[in-house]
């Protein structure tokens, strides 16, 4: 028996990596009855002789689209231009990642295409002030590539973000031997699809990294209104000072979060998105 991690799933087979070797395994027959579906990122016990996965260990978290488990970190890539920088979309990604207890890092790509550095520096400050690491990148920036590569060490990372922002390009710049497929925006958006379609974990700098087709659903289905504030680090920080326990920082009086927004300690745009998302969650139709 051996233990390993699933790095790829291909029509009924799972590639299990153990001690630098990869074994193409099937799931055990009983998985079907027990409704156990192994995922990329799963830690498993397997039989290397028979090439069968015997047990799937408990997951620390899992994403549905893309289907991947046990993620420590997400590099959320957003482009400075084309697709145009969109802080609302970035905040959506951050909430989804935080709600799964995954550590986010922000990469703003396509720095070579911005007209002036001011366009992005205000946003950079806002997100850094909120508590995030922000890396400005373009494939030619060795410094940015080195910084991202360092983040991969000893953990499992997913690269997330909208189609065309340069997720695959970033990984290719860090490790050219990956030769991941990339596409001009017009083509990928024209098809309405991501160029990257399947999920695979690659070993880079002592860690595992998954290029992903972004997140195909950006709905807050699993986030409650009470939990939303927890997904904004700067709101999480001020929340204990609110007068009322369970304050949602909306209409409540004596709210420390709203005060921090007035005093420009919390970014106005971040707060506005928080309120927008809160109302979206509150107006969500119950699901049966
Ligand atoms: N100028 C410039 N172009 C970039 C940069 N990063 C990516 N691109 C280009 O943007 C396009 C899309 O890049 P991809 O790496 O395919 O984007 P992706 O995020 O992997 O997209 P999906 O796989 O569809 O989700 C390609 O034409 C890249 O060459 C950058 O930093 N600067
Ligand atoms: Mg891609
Ligand atoms: Zn409050």
PDB file of C-alpha atoms in Angstrom, residues 118-254:
ATOM      1  CA  UNK A 118      -1.291  55.568 -11.695  1.00  0.00           C
ATOM      2  CA  UNK A 119      -4.158  53.614 -13.185  1.00  0.00           C
ATOM      3  CA  UNK A 120      -3.365  50.617 -11.056  1.00  0.00           C
ATOM      4  CA  UNK A 121      -1.443  52.001  -8.096  1.00  0.00           C
ATOM      5  CA  UNK A 122      -4.590  53.264  -6.337  1.00  0.00           C
ATOM      6  CA  UNK A 123      -6.059  49.784  -6.494  1.00  0.00           C
ATOM      7  CA  UNK A 124      -2.803  48.234  -5.421  1.00  0.00           C
ATOM      8  CA  UNK A 125      -2.835  50.423  -2.303  1.00  0.00           C
ATOM      9  CA  UNK A 126      -6.457  49.620  -1.545  1.00  0.00           C
ATOM     10  CA  UNK A 127      -5.898  45.863  -1.676  1.00  0.00           C
ATOM     11  CA  UNK A 128      -2.623  46.005   0.208  1.00  0.00           C
ATOM     12  CA  UNK A 129      -4.300  48.071   2.895  1.00  0.00           C
ATOM     13  CA  UNK A 130      -7.041  45.440   3.083  1.00  0.00           C
ATOM     14  CA  UNK A 131      -4.312  42.901   3.907  1.00  0.00           C
ATOM     15  CA  UNK A 132      -3.577  41.242   0.576  1.00  0.00           C
ATOM     16  CA  UNK A 133      -0.283  40.619  -1.164  1.00  0.00           C
ATOM     17  CA  UNK A 134      -0.466  42.273  -4.596  1.00  0.00           C
ATOM     18  CA  UNK A 135       1.997  41.363  -7.353  1.00  0.00           C
ATOM     19  CA  UNK A 136       2.133  43.401 -10.565  1.00  0.00           C
ATOM     20  CA  UNK A 137       3.120  41.127 -13.416  1.00  0.00           C
ATOM     21  CA  UNK A 138       3.898  40.705 -17.097  1.00  0.00           C
ATOM     22  CA  UNK A 139       5.695  37.717 -18.608  1.00  0.00           C
ATOM     23  CA  UNK A 140       8.950  39.685 -19.037  1.00  0.00           C
ATOM     24  CA  UNK A 141       9.116  40.701 -15.377  1.00  0.00           C
ATOM     25  CA  UNK A 142      11.560  38.242 -13.840  1.00  0.00           C
ATOM     26  CA  UNK A 143      11.016  39.763 -10.427  1.00  0.00           C
ATOM     27  CA  UNK A 144       7.267  39.115 -10.518  1.00  0.00           C
ATOM     28  CA  UNK A 145       7.812  35.573 -11.803  1.00  0.00           C
ATOM     29  CA  UNK A 146      10.286  34.871  -9.019  1.00  0.00           C
ATOM     30  CA  UNK A 147       7.842  36.262  -6.438  1.00  0.00           C
ATOM     31  CA  UNK A 148       5.012  34.036  -7.668  1.00  0.00           C
ATOM     32  CA  UNK A 149       7.285  31.005  -7.861  1.00  0.00           C
ATOM     33  CA  UNK A 150       8.315  31.498  -4.233  1.00  0.00           C
ATOM     34  CA  UNK A 151       4.645  31.374  -3.212  1.00  0.00           C
ATOM     35  CA  UNK A 152       4.305  27.840  -4.593  1.00  0.00           C
ATOM     36  CA  UNK A 153       6.737  26.261  -2.154  1.00  0.00           C
ATOM     37  CA  UNK A 154       5.340  23.487   0.085  1.00  0.00           C
ATOM     38  CA  UNK A 155       1.672  24.123  -0.683  1.00  0.00           C
ATOM     39  CA  UNK A 156      -1.073  23.405  -3.169  1.00  0.00           C
ATOM     40  CA  UNK A 157      -2.070  26.434  -5.218  1.00  0.00           C
ATOM     41  CA  UNK A 158      -4.777  27.082  -7.793  1.00  0.00           C
ATOM     42  CA  UNK A 159      -4.548  29.855 -10.343  1.00  0.00           C
ATOM     43  CA  UNK A 160      -7.950  31.497 -10.639  1.00  0.00           C
ATOM     44  CA  UNK A 161      -9.371  34.324 -12.712  1.00  0.00           C
ATOM     45  CA  UNK A 162     -11.465  35.212 -15.723  1.00  0.00           C
ATOM     46  CA  UNK A 163     -10.667  33.831 -19.185  1.00  0.00           C
ATOM     47  CA  UNK A 164      -7.915  35.711 -21.008  1.00  0.00           C
ATOM     48  CA  UNK A 165      -6.260  37.373 -17.998  1.00  0.00           C
ATOM     49  CA  UNK A 166      -3.096  35.333 -18.534  1.00  0.00           C
ATOM     50  CA  UNK A 167      -3.170  32.469 -16.032  1.00  0.00           C
ATOM     51  CA  UNK A 168      -1.566  29.945 -18.381  1.00  0.00           C
ATOM     52  CA  UNK A 169       0.844  32.585 -19.703  1.00  0.00           C
ATOM     53  CA  UNK A 170       2.004  33.254 -16.142  1.00  0.00           C
ATOM     54  CA  UNK A 171       2.708  29.574 -15.472  1.00  0.00           C
ATOM     55  CA  UNK A 172       4.514  29.191 -18.801  1.00  0.00           C
ATOM     56  CA  UNK A 173       6.726  32.163 -17.928  1.00  0.00           C
ATOM     57  CA  UNK A 174       7.622  30.549 -14.602  1.00  0.00           C
ATOM     58  CA  UNK A 175       8.177  27.068 -16.051  1.00  0.00           C
ATOM     59  CA  UNK A 176       8.446  27.090 -19.865  1.00  0.00           C
ATOM     60  CA  UNK A 177       8.518  23.284 -20.077  1.00  0.00           C
ATOM     61  CA  UNK A 178       4.811  23.259 -19.116  1.00  0.00           C
ATOM     62  CA  UNK A 179       3.952  24.597 -22.607  1.00  0.00           C
ATOM     63  CA  UNK A 180       0.362  25.281 -21.601  1.00  0.00           C
ATOM     64  CA  UNK A 181      -1.993  26.351 -24.332  1.00  0.00           C
ATOM     65  CA  UNK A 182      -2.802  30.068 -24.395  1.00  0.00           C
ATOM     66  CA  UNK A 183      -5.028  32.080 -26.708  1.00  0.00           C
ATOM     67  CA  UNK A 184      -5.660  35.618 -27.820  1.00  0.00           C
ATOM     68  CA  UNK A 185      -8.550  37.109 -25.937  1.00  0.00           C
ATOM     69  CA  UNK A 186     -10.731  37.653 -28.967  1.00  0.00           C
ATOM     70  CA  UNK A 187     -10.548  33.945 -29.706  1.00  0.00           C
ATOM     71  CA  UNK A 188     -11.127  32.674 -26.193  1.00  0.00           C
ATOM     72  CA  UNK A 189     -13.931  35.125 -25.431  1.00  0.00           C
ATOM     73  CA  UNK A 190     -15.412  34.613 -28.878  1.00  0.00           C
ATOM     74  CA  UNK A 191     -15.883  30.976 -28.109  1.00  0.00           C
ATOM     75  CA  UNK A 192     -17.287  31.964 -24.759  1.00  0.00           C
ATOM     76  CA  UNK A 193     -15.000  29.321 -23.319  1.00  0.00           C
ATOM     77  CA  UNK A 194     -11.761  29.033 -21.487  1.00  0.00           C
ATOM     78  CA  UNK A 195      -8.695  27.924 -23.421  1.00  0.00           C
ATOM     79  CA  UNK A 196      -7.649  25.847 -20.424  1.00  0.00           C
ATOM     80  CA  UNK A 197     -10.267  23.146 -19.863  1.00  0.00           C
ATOM     81  CA  UNK A 198      -8.918  20.515 -17.600  1.00  0.00           C
ATOM     82  CA  UNK A 199      -7.347  20.559 -14.177  1.00  0.00           C
ATOM     83  CA  UNK A 200      -3.956  19.081 -13.514  1.00  0.00           C
ATOM     84  CA  UNK A 201      -1.526  19.596 -10.649  1.00  0.00           C
ATOM     85  CA  UNK A 202       2.036  20.395 -11.697  1.00  0.00           C
ATOM     86  CA  UNK A 203       5.073  20.191  -9.424  1.00  0.00           C
ATOM     87  CA  UNK A 204       6.731  23.607  -9.314  1.00  0.00           C
ATOM     88  CA  UNK A 205       9.313  24.727  -6.765  1.00  0.00           C
ATOM     89  CA  UNK A 206       8.448  22.097  -4.166  1.00  0.00           C
ATOM     90  CA  UNK A 207       4.704  22.661  -4.347  1.00  0.00           C
ATOM     91  CA  UNK A 208       1.757  21.655  -6.514  1.00  0.00           C
ATOM     92  CA  UNK A 209       0.035  24.129  -8.813  1.00  0.00           C
ATOM     93  CA  UNK A 210      -3.159  23.836 -10.847  1.00  0.00           C
ATOM     94  CA  UNK A 211      -3.808  25.969 -13.870  1.00  0.00           C
ATOM     95  CA  UNK A 212      -7.602  26.175 -14.042  1.00  0.00           C
ATOM     96  CA  UNK A 213     -10.269  27.381 -16.403  1.00  0.00           C
ATOM     97  CA  UNK A 214     -11.002  30.153 -13.901  1.00  0.00           C
ATOM     98  CA  UNK A 215     -14.038  29.512 -11.777  1.00  0.00           C
ATOM     99  CA  UNK A 216     -17.038  28.907 -13.963  1.00  0.00           C
ATOM    100  CA  UNK A 217     -19.554  29.871 -11.315  1.00  0.00           C
ATOM    101  CA  UNK A 218     -19.170  33.082  -9.389  1.00  0.00           C
ATOM    102  CA  UNK A 219     -22.365  32.649  -7.364  1.00  0.00           C
ATOM    103  CA  UNK A 220     -22.254  32.994  -3.594  1.00  0.00           C
ATOM    104  CA  UNK A 221     -24.395  29.902  -3.100  1.00  0.00           C
ATOM    105  CA  UNK A 222     -22.574  28.697  -0.010  1.00  0.00           C
ATOM    106  CA  UNK A 223     -22.006  32.077   1.633  1.00  0.00           C
ATOM    107  CA  UNK A 224     -24.452  33.321   4.278  1.00  0.00           C
ATOM    108  CA  UNK A 225     -24.944  37.013   5.044  1.00  0.00           C
ATOM    109  CA  UNK A 226     -23.355  36.464   8.466  1.00  0.00           C
ATOM    110  CA  UNK A 227     -20.287  34.845   6.895  1.00  0.00           C
ATOM    111  CA  UNK A 228     -19.781  37.455   4.173  1.00  0.00           C
ATOM    112  CA  UNK A 229     -17.946  39.935   6.422  1.00  0.00           C
ATOM    113  CA  UNK A 230     -15.494  37.173   7.319  1.00  0.00           C
ATOM    114  CA  UNK A 231     -14.507  37.048   3.662  1.00  0.00           C
ATOM    115  CA  UNK A 232     -13.244  40.674   3.732  1.00  0.00           C
ATOM    116  CA  UNK A 233     -10.097  40.839   5.900  1.00  0.00           C
ATOM    117  CA  UNK A 234     -10.504  44.552   6.667  1.00  0.00           C
ATOM    118  CA  UNK A 235     -14.159  44.093   7.708  1.00  0.00           C
ATOM    119  CA  UNK A 236     -13.150  41.105   9.790  1.00  0.00           C
ATOM    120  CA  UNK A 237     -10.682  43.388  11.552  1.00  0.00           C
ATOM    121  CA  UNK A 238     -13.167  46.139  12.503  1.00  0.00           C
ATOM    122  CA  UNK A 239     -16.177  43.903  13.191  1.00  0.00           C
ATOM    123  CA  UNK A 240     -15.396  43.271  16.899  1.00  0.00           C
ATOM    124  CA  UNK A 241     -15.663  47.044  17.527  1.00  0.00           C
ATOM    125  CA  UNK A 242     -19.230  47.296  16.203  1.00  0.00           C
ATOM    126  CA  UNK A 243     -21.782  48.067  18.892  1.00  0.00           C
ATOM    127  CA  UNK A 244     -24.100  45.212  17.999  1.00  0.00           C
ATOM    128  CA  UNK A 245     -23.054  41.606  17.846  1.00  0.00           C
ATOM    129  CA  UNK A 246     -23.922  40.168  14.468  1.00  0.00           C
ATOM    130  CA  UNK A 247     -23.731  43.651  12.914  1.00  0.00           C
ATOM    131  CA  UNK A 248     -23.944  43.319   9.127  1.00  0.00           C
ATOM    132  CA  UNK A 249     -22.430  46.813   8.686  1.00  0.00           C
ATOM    133  CA  UNK A 250     -25.383  47.935   6.600  1.00  0.00           C
ATOM    134  CA  UNK A 251     -28.129  49.950   8.340  1.00  0.00           C
ATOM    135  CA  UNK A 252     -26.969  49.331  11.916  1.00  0.00           C
ATOM    136  CA  UNK A 253     -25.987  52.312  14.110  1.00  0.00           C
ATOM    137  CA  UNK A 254     -22.591  52.591  15.811  1.00  0.00           C
TER     138      UNK A 254
END
